[in-house]
PDB file of C-alpha atoms in Angstrom:
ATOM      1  CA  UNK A   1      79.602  68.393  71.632  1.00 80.00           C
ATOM      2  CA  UNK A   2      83.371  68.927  70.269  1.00 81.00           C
ATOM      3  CA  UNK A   3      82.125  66.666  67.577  1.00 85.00           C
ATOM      4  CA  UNK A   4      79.057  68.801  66.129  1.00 89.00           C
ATOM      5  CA  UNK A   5      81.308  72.123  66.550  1.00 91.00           C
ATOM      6  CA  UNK A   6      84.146  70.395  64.535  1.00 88.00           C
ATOM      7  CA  UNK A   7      81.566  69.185  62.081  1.00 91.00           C
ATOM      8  CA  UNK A   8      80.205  72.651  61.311  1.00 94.00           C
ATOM      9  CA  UNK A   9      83.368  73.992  60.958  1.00 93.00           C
ATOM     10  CA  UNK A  10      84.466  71.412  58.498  1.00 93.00           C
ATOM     11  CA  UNK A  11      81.489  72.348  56.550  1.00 95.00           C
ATOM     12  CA  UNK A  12      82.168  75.298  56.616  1.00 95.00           C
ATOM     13  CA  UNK A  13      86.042  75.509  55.580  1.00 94.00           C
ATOM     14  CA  UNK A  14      84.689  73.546  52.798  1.00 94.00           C
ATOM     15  CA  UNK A  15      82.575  75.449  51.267  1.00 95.00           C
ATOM     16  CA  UNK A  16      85.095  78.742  51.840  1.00 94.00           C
ATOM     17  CA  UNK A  17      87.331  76.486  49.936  1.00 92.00           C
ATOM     18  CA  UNK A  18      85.135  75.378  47.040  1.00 92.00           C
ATOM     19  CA  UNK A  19      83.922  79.064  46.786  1.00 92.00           C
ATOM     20  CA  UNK A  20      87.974  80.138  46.100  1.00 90.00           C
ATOM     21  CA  UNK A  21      88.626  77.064  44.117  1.00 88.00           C
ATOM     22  CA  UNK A  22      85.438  77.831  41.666  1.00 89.00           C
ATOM     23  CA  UNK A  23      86.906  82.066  41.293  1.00 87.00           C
ATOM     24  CA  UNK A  24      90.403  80.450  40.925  1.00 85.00           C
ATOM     25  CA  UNK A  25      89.096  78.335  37.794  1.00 85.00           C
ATOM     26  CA  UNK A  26      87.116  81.593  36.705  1.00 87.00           C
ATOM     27  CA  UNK A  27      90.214  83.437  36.463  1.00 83.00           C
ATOM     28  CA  UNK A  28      92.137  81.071  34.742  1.00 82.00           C
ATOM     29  CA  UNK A  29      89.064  80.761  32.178  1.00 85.00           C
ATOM     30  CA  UNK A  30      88.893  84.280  31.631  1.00 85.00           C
ATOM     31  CA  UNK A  31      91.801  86.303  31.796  1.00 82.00           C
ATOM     32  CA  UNK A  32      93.685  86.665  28.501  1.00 80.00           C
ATOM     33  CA  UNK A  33      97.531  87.629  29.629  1.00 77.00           C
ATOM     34  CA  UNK A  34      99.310  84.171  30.696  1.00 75.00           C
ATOM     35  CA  UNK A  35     100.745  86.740  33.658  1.00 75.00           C
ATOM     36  CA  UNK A  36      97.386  87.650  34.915  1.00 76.00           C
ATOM     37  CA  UNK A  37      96.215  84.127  34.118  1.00 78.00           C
ATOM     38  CA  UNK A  38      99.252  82.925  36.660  1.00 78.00           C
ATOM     39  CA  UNK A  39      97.679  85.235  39.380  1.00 77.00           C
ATOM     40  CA  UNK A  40      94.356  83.055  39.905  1.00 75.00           C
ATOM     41  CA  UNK A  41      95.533  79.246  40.524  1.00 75.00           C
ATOM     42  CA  UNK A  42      98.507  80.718  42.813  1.00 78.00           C
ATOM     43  CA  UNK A  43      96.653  83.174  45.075  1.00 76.00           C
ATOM     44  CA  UNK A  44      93.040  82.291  44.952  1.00 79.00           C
ATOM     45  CA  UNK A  45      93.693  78.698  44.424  1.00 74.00           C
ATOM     46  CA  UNK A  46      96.159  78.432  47.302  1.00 82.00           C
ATOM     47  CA  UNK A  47      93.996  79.635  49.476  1.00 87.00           C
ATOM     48  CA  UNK A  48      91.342  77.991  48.498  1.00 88.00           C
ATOM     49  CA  UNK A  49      92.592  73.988  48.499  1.00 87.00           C
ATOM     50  CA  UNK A  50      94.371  75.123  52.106  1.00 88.00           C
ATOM     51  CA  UNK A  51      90.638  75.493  53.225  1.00 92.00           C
ATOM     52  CA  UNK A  52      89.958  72.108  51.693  1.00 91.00           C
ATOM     53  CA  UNK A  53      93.130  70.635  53.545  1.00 90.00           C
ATOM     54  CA  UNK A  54      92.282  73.152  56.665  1.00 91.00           C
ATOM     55  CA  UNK A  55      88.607  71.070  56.527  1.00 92.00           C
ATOM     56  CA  UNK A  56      90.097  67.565  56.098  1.00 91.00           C
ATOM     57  CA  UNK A  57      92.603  68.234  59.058  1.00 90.00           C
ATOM     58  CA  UNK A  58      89.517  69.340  61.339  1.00 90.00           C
ATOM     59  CA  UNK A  59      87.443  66.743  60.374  1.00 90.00           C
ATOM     60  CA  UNK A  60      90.163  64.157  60.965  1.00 89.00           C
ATOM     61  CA  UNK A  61      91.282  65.416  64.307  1.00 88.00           C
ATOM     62  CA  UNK A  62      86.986  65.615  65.682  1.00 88.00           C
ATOM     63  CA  UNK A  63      86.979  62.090  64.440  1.00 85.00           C
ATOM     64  CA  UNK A  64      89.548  60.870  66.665  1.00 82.00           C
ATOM     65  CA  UNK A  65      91.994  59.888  63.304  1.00 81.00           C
ATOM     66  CA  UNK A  66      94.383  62.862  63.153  1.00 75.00           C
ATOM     67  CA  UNK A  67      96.839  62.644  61.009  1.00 78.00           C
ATOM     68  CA  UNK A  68     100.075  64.663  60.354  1.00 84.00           C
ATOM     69  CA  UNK A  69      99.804  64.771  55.925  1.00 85.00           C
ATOM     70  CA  UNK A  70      97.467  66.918  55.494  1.00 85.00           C
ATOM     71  CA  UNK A  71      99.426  69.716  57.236  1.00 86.00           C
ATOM     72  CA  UNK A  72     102.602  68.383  55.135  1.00 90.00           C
ATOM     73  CA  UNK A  73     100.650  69.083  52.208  1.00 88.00           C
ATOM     74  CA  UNK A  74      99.641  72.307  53.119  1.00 85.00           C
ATOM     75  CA  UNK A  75     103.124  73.408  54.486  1.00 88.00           C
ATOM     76  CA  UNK A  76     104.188  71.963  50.690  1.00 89.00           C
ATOM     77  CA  UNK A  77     101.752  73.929  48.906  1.00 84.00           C
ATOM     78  CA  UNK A  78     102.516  77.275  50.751  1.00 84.00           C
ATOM     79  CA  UNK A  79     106.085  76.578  49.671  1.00 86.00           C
ATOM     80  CA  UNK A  80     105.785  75.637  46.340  1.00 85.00           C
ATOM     81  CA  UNK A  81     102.671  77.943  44.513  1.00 81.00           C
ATOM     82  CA  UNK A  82     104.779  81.579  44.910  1.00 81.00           C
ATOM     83  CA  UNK A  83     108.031  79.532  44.057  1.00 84.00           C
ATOM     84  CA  UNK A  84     106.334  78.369  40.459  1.00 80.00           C
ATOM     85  CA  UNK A  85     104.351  81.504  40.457  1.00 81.00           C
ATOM     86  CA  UNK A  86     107.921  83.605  40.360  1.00 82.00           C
ATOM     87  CA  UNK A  87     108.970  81.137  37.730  1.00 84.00           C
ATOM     88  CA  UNK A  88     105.945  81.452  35.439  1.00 79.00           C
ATOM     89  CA  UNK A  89     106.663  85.297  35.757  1.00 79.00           C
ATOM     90  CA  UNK A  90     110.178  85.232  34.946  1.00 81.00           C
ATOM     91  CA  UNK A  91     109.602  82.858  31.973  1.00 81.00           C
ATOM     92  CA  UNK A  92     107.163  85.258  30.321  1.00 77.00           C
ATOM     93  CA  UNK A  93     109.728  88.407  31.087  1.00 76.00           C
ATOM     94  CA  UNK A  94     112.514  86.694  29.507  1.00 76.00           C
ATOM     95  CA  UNK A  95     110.468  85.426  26.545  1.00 76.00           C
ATOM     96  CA  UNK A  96     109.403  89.051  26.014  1.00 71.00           C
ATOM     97  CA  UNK A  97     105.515  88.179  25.869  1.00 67.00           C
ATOM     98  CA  UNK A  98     104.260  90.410  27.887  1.00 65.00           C
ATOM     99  CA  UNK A  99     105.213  93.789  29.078  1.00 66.00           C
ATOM    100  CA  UNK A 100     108.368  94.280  30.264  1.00 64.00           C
ATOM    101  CA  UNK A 101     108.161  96.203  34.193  1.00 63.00           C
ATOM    102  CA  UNK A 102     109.485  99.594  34.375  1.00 65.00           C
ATOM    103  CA  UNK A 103     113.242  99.762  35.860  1.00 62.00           C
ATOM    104  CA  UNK A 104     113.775 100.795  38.843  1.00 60.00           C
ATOM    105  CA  UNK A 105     115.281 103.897  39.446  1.00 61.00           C
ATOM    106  CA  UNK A 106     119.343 104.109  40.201  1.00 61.00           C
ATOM    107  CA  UNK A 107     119.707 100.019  38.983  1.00 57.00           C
ATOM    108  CA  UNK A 108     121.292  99.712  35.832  1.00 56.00           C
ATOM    109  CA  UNK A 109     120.698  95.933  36.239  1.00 54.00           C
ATOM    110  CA  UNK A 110     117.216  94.748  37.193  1.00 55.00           C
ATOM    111  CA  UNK A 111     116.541  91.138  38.095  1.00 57.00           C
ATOM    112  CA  UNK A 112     117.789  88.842  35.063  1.00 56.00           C
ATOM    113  CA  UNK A 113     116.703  91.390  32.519  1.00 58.00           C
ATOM    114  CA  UNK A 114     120.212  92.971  32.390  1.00 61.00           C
ATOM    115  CA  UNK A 115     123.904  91.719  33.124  1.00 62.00           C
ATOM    116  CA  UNK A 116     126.343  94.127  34.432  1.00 64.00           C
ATOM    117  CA  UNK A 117     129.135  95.062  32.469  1.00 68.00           C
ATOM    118  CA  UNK A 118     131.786  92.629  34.337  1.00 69.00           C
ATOM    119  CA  UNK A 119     129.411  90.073  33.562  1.00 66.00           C
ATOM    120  CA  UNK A 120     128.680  90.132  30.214  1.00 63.00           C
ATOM    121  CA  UNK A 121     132.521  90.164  28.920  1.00 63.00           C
ATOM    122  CA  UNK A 122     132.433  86.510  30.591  1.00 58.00           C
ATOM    123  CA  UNK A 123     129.817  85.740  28.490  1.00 54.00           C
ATOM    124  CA  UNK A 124     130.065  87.209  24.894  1.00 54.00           C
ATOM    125  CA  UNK A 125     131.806  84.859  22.397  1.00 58.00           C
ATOM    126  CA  UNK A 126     135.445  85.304  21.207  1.00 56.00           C
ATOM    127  CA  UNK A 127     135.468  86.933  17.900  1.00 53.00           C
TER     128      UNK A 127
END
């Protein structure tokens, strides 16, 4: 009985998974702006292939085969997408090609987009 459950919900997590997989690869298709192009493979993708590894892991544990990768992947991938995501963001702020956020209010320095004062005497060359 634990089998045929298990087996439905594999199917099931799979198809949830292909479904966000297929409107992750959409979005990267369509949108023009590399920062809203970064948006689909990170968020819709993640979740997405951790319903393919969520269906795996359930189909390896109702066969009796469990196995402890598939949840090192996943941990890996949750680590690693909004960590390359924040780089892929920064890059394109810092290469000025896209639009640059509104500052905050009260911060003279946001993020890496500005240096303090103290900060940029260490780094402008001797004249």
């Amino acid at each position: 009985m634990m089998t045929v459950i298990g087996m439905y919900v594999t199917a099931v997590a799979l198809i949830v998974g292909a479904i966000f997989v297929s409107v992750g690869a959409i979005g990267l298709i369509k949108f023009n702006d590399s920062l809203t192009r970064m948006h689909a493979p990170t968020k819709v993708g993640t979740v997405g292939v951790g319903a393919l590894l969520l269906a795996s892991i359930i189909h390896s544990w109702t066969t009796g085969e469990g196995s402890i990768h598939q949840t090192l992947i996943m941990a890996f991938l949750f680590v690693t997408a909004p960590i390359s995501a924040n780089f892929i963001a920064k890059v394109n702020i810092h290469q000025r090609s896209c639009e640059t956020p509104p500052a905050p209010p009260q911060d003279e320095t946001w993020a890496t987009l500005d240096a303090p004062e103290e900060d940029r005497e260490l780094t402008e060359p001797a004249s």
